[in-house]
Every structure is written in structure tokens, then in C-alpha cells.
Short mmCIF file of C-alpha atoms in Angstrom, two decimals:
data_model
loop_
_atom_site.label_atom_id
_atom_site.label_comp_id
_atom_site.label_asym_id
_atom_site.label_seq_id
_atom_site.Cartn_x
_atom_site.Cartn_y
_atom_site.Cartn_z
CA MET B 1 -73.12 34.42 -5.40
CA THR B 2 -72.47 37.24 -3.25
CA LEU B 3 -75.29 39.86 -3.08
CA PRO B 4 -74.72 42.49 -5.71
CA ALA B 5 -73.87 45.98 -4.87
CA MET B 6 -76.66 48.19 -6.36
CA THR B 7 -77.06 52.01 -6.64
CA LEU B 8 -79.00 53.68 -3.85
CA VAL B 9 -82.55 54.79 -4.32
CA ALA B 10 -83.57 58.34 -4.63
CA GLU B 11 -82.62 60.62 -1.75
CA ARG B 12 -84.52 59.97 1.37
CA PRO B 13 -85.57 62.33 4.15
CA GLN B 14 -82.65 62.98 6.54
CA ILE B 15 -82.58 60.57 9.51
CA ALA B 16 -80.36 60.48 12.51
CA PRO B 17 -77.14 58.48 12.17
CA ILE B 18 -76.96 55.04 13.61
CA VAL B 19 -74.95 54.97 16.92
CA ARG B 20 -72.62 52.11 17.00
CA ARG B 21 -71.80 50.47 20.39
CA GLY B 22 -68.82 48.17 20.22
CA LEU B 23 -65.53 46.95 21.49
CA ARG B 24 -62.42 49.00 21.08
CA LEU B 25 -58.67 48.28 21.16
CA ASN B 26 -56.96 51.48 21.72
CA ALA B 27 -53.31 50.10 22.02
CA LYS B 28 -51.28 47.05 21.52
CA ALA B 29 -51.25 44.72 24.56
CA ASP B 30 -48.13 43.15 26.00
CA SER B 31 -49.77 39.66 26.48
CA TYR B 32 -53.04 37.91 25.84
CA ALA B 33 -53.88 38.51 29.62
CA ALA B 34 -53.32 42.20 29.15
CA ILE B 35 -55.64 42.73 26.21
CA ASP B 36 -57.86 45.73 27.18
CA LEU B 37 -61.23 45.66 25.54
CA VAL B 38 -63.29 48.73 26.13
CA MET B 39 -66.83 49.60 25.24
CA GLU B 40 -67.33 52.68 23.19
CA GLU B 41 -70.24 54.39 21.38
CA ALA B 42 -70.08 56.51 18.23
CA PRO B 43 -72.25 57.44 15.35
CA LEU B 44 -71.54 55.64 12.09
CA ARG B 45 -70.00 57.68 9.28
CA ALA B 46 -71.99 58.36 6.03
CA LEU B 47 -72.37 55.35 3.81
CA ARG B 48 -70.87 55.17 0.24
CA PRO B 49 -72.98 53.90 -2.58
CA ASP B 50 -71.34 50.46 -2.61
CA GLU B 51 -71.62 49.76 1.11
CA VAL B 52 -74.21 48.45 3.63
CA VAL B 53 -74.74 48.76 7.33
CA VAL B 54 -75.15 45.35 9.03
CA LYS B 55 -76.78 45.12 12.41
CA ILE B 56 -74.75 42.46 14.04
CA ALA B 57 -76.53 39.41 15.36
CA ALA B 58 -73.31 37.58 16.31
CA ALA B 59 -69.52 37.91 15.84
CA ALA B 60 -67.14 35.14 16.20
CA VAL B 61 -63.82 35.32 18.27
CA ASN B 62 -60.87 33.91 16.37
CA PRO B 63 -57.38 33.24 17.67
CA SER B 64 -56.21 35.78 15.07
CA ASP B 65 -58.27 38.46 16.97
CA ALA B 66 -56.20 37.99 20.02
CA LYS B 67 -53.04 37.76 18.15
CA ALA B 68 -53.72 41.03 16.38
CA ALA B 69 -54.42 42.69 19.72
CA THR B 70 -50.91 41.74 21.08
CA GLY B 71 -49.02 43.10 17.95
CA LEU B 72 -48.21 39.59 16.45
CA MET B 73 -49.68 40.99 13.19
CA PRO B 74 -47.64 44.08 12.38
CA TYR B 75 -50.23 45.43 9.96
CA ALA B 76 -52.96 45.64 12.64
CA VAL B 77 -53.98 49.20 13.34
CA PHE B 78 -54.86 50.93 16.62
CA PRO B 79 -57.35 52.07 17.65
CA ARG B 80 -59.97 49.77 16.10
CA THR B 81 -62.83 47.39 16.77
CA PRO B 82 -61.85 43.70 16.49
CA GLY B 83 -63.82 40.95 14.75
CA ARG B 84 -63.35 39.21 11.46
CA ASP B 85 -66.50 36.98 11.31
CA PHE B 86 -70.14 38.09 11.57
CA SER B 87 -73.68 37.55 10.79
CA GLY B 88 -76.61 39.96 11.08
CA THR B 89 -79.24 41.94 9.14
CA VAL B 90 -78.74 44.73 6.43
CA VAL B 91 -80.31 47.77 7.90
CA ALA B 92 -79.02 50.54 5.44
CA GLY B 93 -77.61 50.54 2.02
CA PRO B 94 -79.07 49.49 -1.47
CA GLU B 95 -82.81 48.85 -1.36
CA ALA B 96 -82.57 45.25 -2.58
CA LEU B 97 -80.46 44.36 0.31
CA LEU B 98 -82.50 45.88 3.12
CA GLY B 99 -83.68 43.25 5.58
CA ARG B 100 -81.61 40.56 4.23
CA ASN B 101 -79.93 38.19 6.84
CA VAL B 102 -76.26 38.02 5.77
CA PHE B 103 -72.85 36.70 6.89
CA GLY B 104 -69.22 37.35 6.02
CA SER B 105 -65.63 37.43 6.95
CA SER B 106 -62.46 39.22 6.00
CA GLY B 107 -58.72 39.60 6.54
CA ASP B 108 -59.17 43.50 6.68
CA LEU B 109 -62.12 43.62 9.18
CA GLY B 110 -60.97 43.72 12.83
CA ILE B 111 -57.35 43.98 11.63
CA ARG B 112 -56.76 46.91 9.33
CA GLN B 113 -60.19 48.51 9.94
CA ASP B 114 -63.08 48.40 12.26
CA GLY B 115 -64.50 44.99 12.56
CA ALA B 116 -67.69 43.15 13.71
CA GLN B 117 -67.58 42.95 17.48
CA ALA B 118 -69.96 45.76 17.79
CA SER B 119 -73.67 46.50 17.47
CA HIS B 120 -73.29 47.62 13.72
CA MET B 121 -70.70 47.45 11.04
CA ILE B 122 -70.11 49.18 7.61
CA VAL B 123 -68.89 46.77 4.94
CA GLU B 124 -68.96 46.53 1.16
CA ALA B 125 -72.23 45.36 -0.26
CA ASP B 126 -70.31 42.75 -2.42
CA ALA B 127 -68.77 41.26 0.82
CA VAL B 128 -71.90 39.93 2.29
CA VAL B 129 -73.64 36.67 1.48
CA GLU B 130 -77.03 35.78 2.14
CA VAL B 131 -77.38 33.22 4.99
CA PRO B 132 -78.32 29.78 3.44
CA GLN B 133 -81.75 28.37 4.22
CA GLY B 134 -81.59 26.20 7.44
CA ILE B 135 -78.60 27.98 8.89
CA SER B 136 -79.29 30.24 11.92
CA LEU B 137 -77.53 33.65 12.16
CA ARG B 138 -75.48 32.32 15.09
CA GLU B 139 -74.33 29.34 13.14
CA ALA B 140 -73.52 31.54 10.18
CA ALA B 141 -71.27 33.80 12.20
CA GLY B 142 -69.17 30.71 13.08
CA ILE B 143 -68.51 29.71 9.54
CA GLY B 144 -65.98 32.35 8.48
CA VAL B 145 -62.31 32.09 9.02
CA PRO B 146 -62.05 28.18 9.30
CA PHE B 147 -64.09 27.41 6.20
CA VAL B 148 -62.49 30.28 4.23
CA THR B 149 -59.11 28.99 5.13
CA ALA B 150 -60.06 25.43 4.22
CA TRP B 151 -61.67 26.42 0.87
CA GLU B 152 -58.92 28.74 -0.26
CA GLY B 153 -56.25 26.20 0.51
CA LEU B 154 -58.01 23.42 -1.41
CA ARG B 155 -58.95 25.86 -4.24
CA ARG B 156 -55.37 26.96 -4.75
CA ALA B 157 -54.07 23.40 -4.44
CA GLY B 158 -56.50 22.31 -7.04
CA LEU B 159 -59.87 21.26 -5.67
CA PRO B 160 -60.02 17.63 -4.68
CA GLN B 161 -61.63 15.26 -7.22
CA PRO B 162 -63.65 12.02 -6.72
CA GLY B 163 -61.10 9.29 -6.12
CA GLU B 164 -58.37 11.48 -4.85
CA THR B 165 -57.21 11.20 -1.16
CA VAL B 166 -56.96 14.26 1.03
CA LEU B 167 -54.74 13.91 4.21
CA VAL B 168 -55.68 16.46 6.96
CA LEU B 169 -53.08 16.98 9.65
CA GLY B 170 -54.73 18.44 12.62
CA LEU B 171 -58.06 16.86 11.87
CA ASN B 172 -59.94 17.97 14.98
CA GLY B 173 -59.12 21.78 14.75
CA LYS B 174 -61.62 23.96 13.28
CA VAL B 175 -59.83 24.26 9.93
CA GLY B 176 -59.20 20.54 9.79
CA GLN B 177 -62.81 19.84 10.36
CA ALA B 178 -63.79 22.28 7.61
CA VAL B 179 -61.31 20.71 5.17
CA ALA B 180 -62.70 17.26 5.94
CA GLN B 181 -66.17 18.53 5.21
CA ILE B 182 -65.19 20.14 1.94
CA ALA B 183 -63.10 17.32 0.74
CA ALA B 184 -65.96 14.81 1.35
CA TRP B 185 -68.37 17.10 -0.39
CA ARG B 186 -66.01 17.14 -3.44
CA GLY B 187 -66.16 13.44 -3.36
CA ALA B 188 -62.54 12.78 -2.10
CA ARG B 189 -61.43 10.20 0.45
CA VAL B 190 -60.44 11.90 3.57
CA ILE B 191 -57.77 10.56 6.02
CA GLY B 192 -57.21 12.60 9.17
CA VAL B 193 -54.28 12.60 11.64
CA VAL B 194 -54.52 13.58 15.35
CA ARG B 195 -51.78 13.67 18.06
CA ARG B 196 -53.45 11.14 20.40
CA ALA B 197 -56.15 8.62 20.32
CA GLU B 198 -59.42 10.38 19.76
CA PRO B 199 -62.42 10.18 17.39
CA PHE B 200 -63.35 12.77 14.73
CA ILE B 201 -65.43 15.38 16.45
CA GLY B 202 -66.80 17.04 13.32
CA ASP B 203 -69.21 16.54 10.55
CA ALA B 204 -68.72 15.07 7.08
CA LEU B 205 -70.79 13.35 4.46
CA VAL B 206 -68.36 10.47 4.86
CA PRO B 207 -66.63 10.27 8.16
CA PRO B 208 -62.80 10.35 7.71
CA LEU B 209 -60.55 7.55 8.76
CA VAL B 210 -58.56 8.82 11.82
CA LEU B 211 -54.96 7.93 12.42
CA ASN B 212 -53.14 8.45 15.71
CA ALA B 213 -49.62 9.98 15.06
CA SER B 214 -48.43 8.95 18.51
CA ALA B 215 -49.08 5.27 17.89
CA GLU B 216 -48.92 4.71 14.11
CA ASP B 217 -46.40 5.06 11.27
CA VAL B 218 -48.72 7.56 9.48
CA PRO B 219 -46.92 7.72 6.05
CA ALA B 220 -46.76 3.91 5.80
CA ARG B 221 -50.44 3.60 6.72
CA VAL B 222 -51.38 6.21 4.17
CA ARG B 223 -49.57 4.33 1.51
CA ASP B 224 -51.14 1.06 2.66
CA LEU B 225 -54.58 2.66 2.38
CA THR B 226 -53.83 4.05 -1.03
CA GLU B 227 -52.30 1.01 -2.73
CA GLY B 228 -48.89 2.59 -2.45
CA LYS B 229 -49.77 5.93 -4.04
CA GLY B 230 -49.94 8.25 -1.02
CA ALA B 231 -52.13 11.30 -0.62
CA ASP B 232 -52.96 13.63 -3.42
CA ILE B 233 -53.44 16.67 -1.11
CA VAL B 234 -51.92 17.11 2.32
CA PHE B 235 -53.49 19.80 4.28
CA ASN B 236 -51.23 20.78 7.16
CA THR B 237 -53.12 22.82 9.66
CA VAL B 238 -50.49 22.44 12.45
CA GLY B 239 -47.19 23.22 10.78
CA ASP B 240 -43.65 21.88 11.58
CA PRO B 241 -44.71 19.17 14.08
CA PHE B 242 -46.50 17.19 11.28
CA TYR B 243 -44.26 18.52 8.45
CA ASP B 244 -42.15 15.25 8.00
CA ILE B 245 -45.25 13.10 8.17
CA GLY B 246 -47.04 14.97 5.56
CA GLN B 247 -44.23 15.16 3.12
CA LYS B 248 -43.43 11.35 3.38
CA ALA B 249 -47.17 10.61 2.84
CA MET B 250 -47.51 12.64 -0.41
CA ALA B 251 -48.26 11.00 -3.77
CA VAL B 252 -46.05 11.85 -6.82
CA GLY B 253 -47.49 15.07 -8.05
CA GLY B 254 -49.06 15.66 -4.83
CA ARG B 255 -50.02 19.15 -3.24
CA ALA B 256 -49.35 20.36 0.23
CA VAL B 257 -51.08 23.19 1.94
CA PHE B 258 -49.69 25.06 4.88
CA ILE B 259 -51.61 27.66 7.06
CA ALA B 260 -49.54 27.76 10.34
CA ALA B 261 -46.20 27.28 12.04
CA ILE B 262 -45.02 26.76 15.54
CA GLU B 263 -41.30 26.75 14.72
CA ARG B 264 -40.55 28.60 11.35
CA PHE B 265 -37.77 26.29 10.14
CA VAL B 266 -37.89 22.74 9.06
CA THR B 267 -35.49 20.51 7.11
CA PHE B 268 -36.48 20.70 3.48
CA ASP B 269 -35.57 17.74 1.23
CA ILE B 270 -35.17 19.43 -2.19
CA LEU B 271 -34.54 16.08 -3.95
CA ALA B 272 -37.71 14.58 -2.60
CA PHE B 273 -39.54 17.79 -3.54
CA TYR B 274 -38.63 17.89 -7.26
CA LYS B 275 -38.45 14.12 -7.81
CA GLY B 276 -42.00 13.98 -6.43
CA ARG B 277 -43.06 16.72 -8.58
CA HIS B 278 -44.73 18.33 -5.46
CA THR B 279 -46.45 21.76 -5.12
CA TYR B 280 -46.53 23.76 -1.96
CA VAL B 281 -49.19 26.25 -1.11
CA GLY B 282 -49.25 28.85 1.54
CA ILE B 283 -52.60 30.28 2.83
CA ASP B 284 -52.90 33.61 4.73
CA THR B 285 -56.42 34.73 4.94
CA ILE B 286 -55.40 37.97 6.57
CA ALA B 287 -54.34 38.95 3.03
CA LEU B 288 -57.80 38.66 1.71
CA ASN B 289 -60.11 41.65 1.71
CA SER B 290 -63.82 41.56 2.62
CA VAL B 291 -65.07 41.36 -1.11
CA GLU B 292 -62.48 38.49 -1.92
CA THR B 293 -63.59 36.63 1.24
CA GLY B 294 -67.14 37.05 0.26
CA ARG B 295 -66.65 35.35 -3.06
CA LEU B 296 -65.15 32.41 -1.20
CA LEU B 297 -68.07 32.09 1.13
CA ALA B 298 -70.48 32.52 -1.75
CA ALA B 299 -68.85 29.45 -3.39
CA LEU B 300 -69.44 27.46 -0.06
CA ALA B 301 -73.12 28.62 0.30
CA PRO B 302 -74.73 25.97 -1.96
CA GLY B 303 -73.04 23.27 0.03
CA PHE B 304 -74.57 24.57 3.30
CA ALA B 305 -77.97 25.23 1.55
CA ALA B 306 -77.96 21.58 0.40
CA GLY B 307 -76.86 20.14 3.76
CA ALA B 308 -73.58 18.80 2.45
CA LEU B 309 -71.71 21.23 4.62
CA LYS B 310 -72.62 21.78 8.27
CA PRO B 311 -71.80 24.86 10.36
CA PHE B 312 -69.96 24.33 13.70
CA PRO B 313 -72.36 23.66 16.60
CA ILE B 314 -73.02 26.61 18.82
CA HIS B 315 -73.14 25.89 22.49
CA GLU B 316 -74.77 28.15 25.03
CA ARG B 317 -71.53 28.02 27.21
CA ALA B 318 -69.67 29.64 24.31
CA LEU B 319 -71.97 32.58 24.04
CA PHE B 320 -70.93 35.85 25.46
CA PRO B 321 -72.31 39.48 25.61
CA LEU B 322 -69.94 42.21 24.52
CA THR B 323 -69.48 43.24 28.14
CA GLU B 324 -67.92 39.75 28.86
CA ALA B 325 -65.46 39.97 25.90
CA ARG B 326 -62.50 39.28 27.95
CA ALA B 327 -63.91 35.93 28.95
CA ALA B 328 -64.69 35.07 25.34
CA TYR B 329 -61.10 35.95 24.33
CA ALA B 330 -59.68 33.89 27.23
CA ALA B 331 -61.86 30.84 26.25
CA VAL B 332 -60.57 31.11 22.55
CA MET B 333 -56.76 31.32 23.75
CA GLY B 334 -57.38 28.64 26.39
CA SER B 335 -58.47 25.02 25.97
CA SER B 336 -62.04 25.62 24.48
CA GLN B 337 -62.80 23.66 21.32
CA ASP B 338 -66.14 25.59 20.97
CA ARG B 339 -66.87 28.21 18.39
CA VAL B 340 -66.99 31.28 20.62
CA LEU B 341 -69.47 34.07 19.68
CA LEU B 342 -70.06 37.59 21.00
CA LEU B 343 -73.80 38.67 20.87
CA PRO B 344 -74.14 42.47 20.80
CA GLU B 345 -77.68 42.36 21.98
CA ALA B 346 -77.26 40.04 24.83
#
């Protein structure tokens, strides 16, 4: 469950406002290389009764942070502080939450309002989730967008059941890894597709079978592996490059989840769609506010607490102070496969 919002205790003696030190995007950049992240300090505004102040321990950098900085998301506002995923400690707000280590994510934070790449952040109390036992604050900061995307896609498609087959297109991306973990946790069989010969680099209760799209007839292999049935859920994390593969591998009554596109348009076989009684689900986590995202993370928390779900590994090479934010953004938009974090106190 998300931590409940509670009424504030009786009025306390006046204290000085918290000064927030963080990154600022003052204008849209023309390119990724031109993203201008500046450091600014300002006092936090007064809290509303349903809000908390989180002292940020770590904030992840996602590709969407960079895309929003360049205007690829028309609803992004300027100026603002970026950052969707975070972890930290509640330092102001309802008495019952003070001192709790929490984490969270959002489609609003860092896009339509100030986000987490700062020393402190104001967010709704119902948006934060207590960090599961055994998970570090840094690991918790890296859960956010990939696991929220994976869970929301599977949830809306109808959560996989024991005995079902989930085909993950783009297995080794962060969302693909999260889908594989959640599907295995739910008792489903997982088959993953990659573009070239490579092993699965993530965690899962049962490691997925990996198919190489450049060397195998993936739809035929999937049908062989499922006694002719096909995949009950096809989770396409890549978009059009794997569109045909996914659709040809679907079972009758199968569900397909889409979260990305390189080229917007594909050839859509209407006959195969309705004869196959297929369902298509589109997921855009930017549309989810902080409280909605908190509910999704709360649903995942028991899996992390039980050890059935594993956070992404956090490597020292992928940790950056706020003053080196440009290098962190460059890593994310480059070839790094790491979960990149900004550390406000570093």
C-alpha cells in the first residue's frame, strides 16, 4: 500500500523554510548536446496538508528526462527541475511519515512540475511508497519508470497467469528486464527476443528463453515452444522493428502491449487482428500522475520485499553528483546499459 496521507499535527513553532538546491531547465534545448542544466537554490514553498517534503537520496536519469528537455514532449513546462524517479527520506509533512525512507515516480514530476533532481522535493503523501526491506535507497531510486511501465502494461493487458506465455520483444532493455521479472513472479513462462546473439542480462525467478531475431524465425520458434498456440501476451518494448514478429507470434485471444515507436506507421493486418481476437494496449506512463504511479509501485513492493523482484544493479560508474548532470544525461542517451543516478549530497 502507499503510505496514507494524514492530517498534520498541531501547529509548531515557526521554522526557517528548507532551501532546495537542484537542477533547472530554463528553456527548451535544440538537441541533446545543447541541454543546459544549471544549479539553482530557492526556498521551498509552504506545504499543503496532503504533501510531504522528501530529502532526496538519489534520483534516476531516464531517457524521457532528456527527451522532455529538448521539447519532444509538448506538455513539458519551462522552467522546471527534471527528474521522475527518486528515493529519499521524509523530512516534513504528516507526523506518521517523518523519517520514513520512501521512493516514487511520476509522469508529472520533472515534466509538468518540478521533479526529483534536487536536494529536496515536494510531492503528495499518497505518492510515496516505503522502501521495501532489503532494498537500498539507491536501488529504490532505480525502480521507477521501467517497473511502472512493465506493471501497467501487464496490468492493463490482463496480468499473466501460471501456464501463460509472455513474449518480451527487446528483452535486455530496462523495461524488458522488468517485464521478464514480473511475468516470472506471476508464474508465466517468459520468452525473450533480442536483436543479436546475447544472453539475458537481468534477473528473474526463472530465466527466460532467449531468441535471436537476426538468426531465428521467431514466430515459428514461439509456436514450436507453445505446441502451436503462440504467446498469450506480446510485450513490445521496441516498436515497429519487431511489430511483425510480435503479431505473427500471438495466440488466438492474445494481448499485445506497445510502449515505444521508432517509425510511427506499420502495416496493420485487420483480418488477422479480428480473426485472432487480439487486444492491443498502449502505455504512456507520462500520463500517470504521482499518486497513480504510487499505487502501481505499491503493488510491486511485496514482490521486492519477498525477493521475487530484484532492483537493477547500481554501479559506481553510473553515480554522478548534481554538478556532473550533463555527463549523467550523456550516459543515458549514449550506449550505457547502467541505471544512472544523480546523488544530491555527493
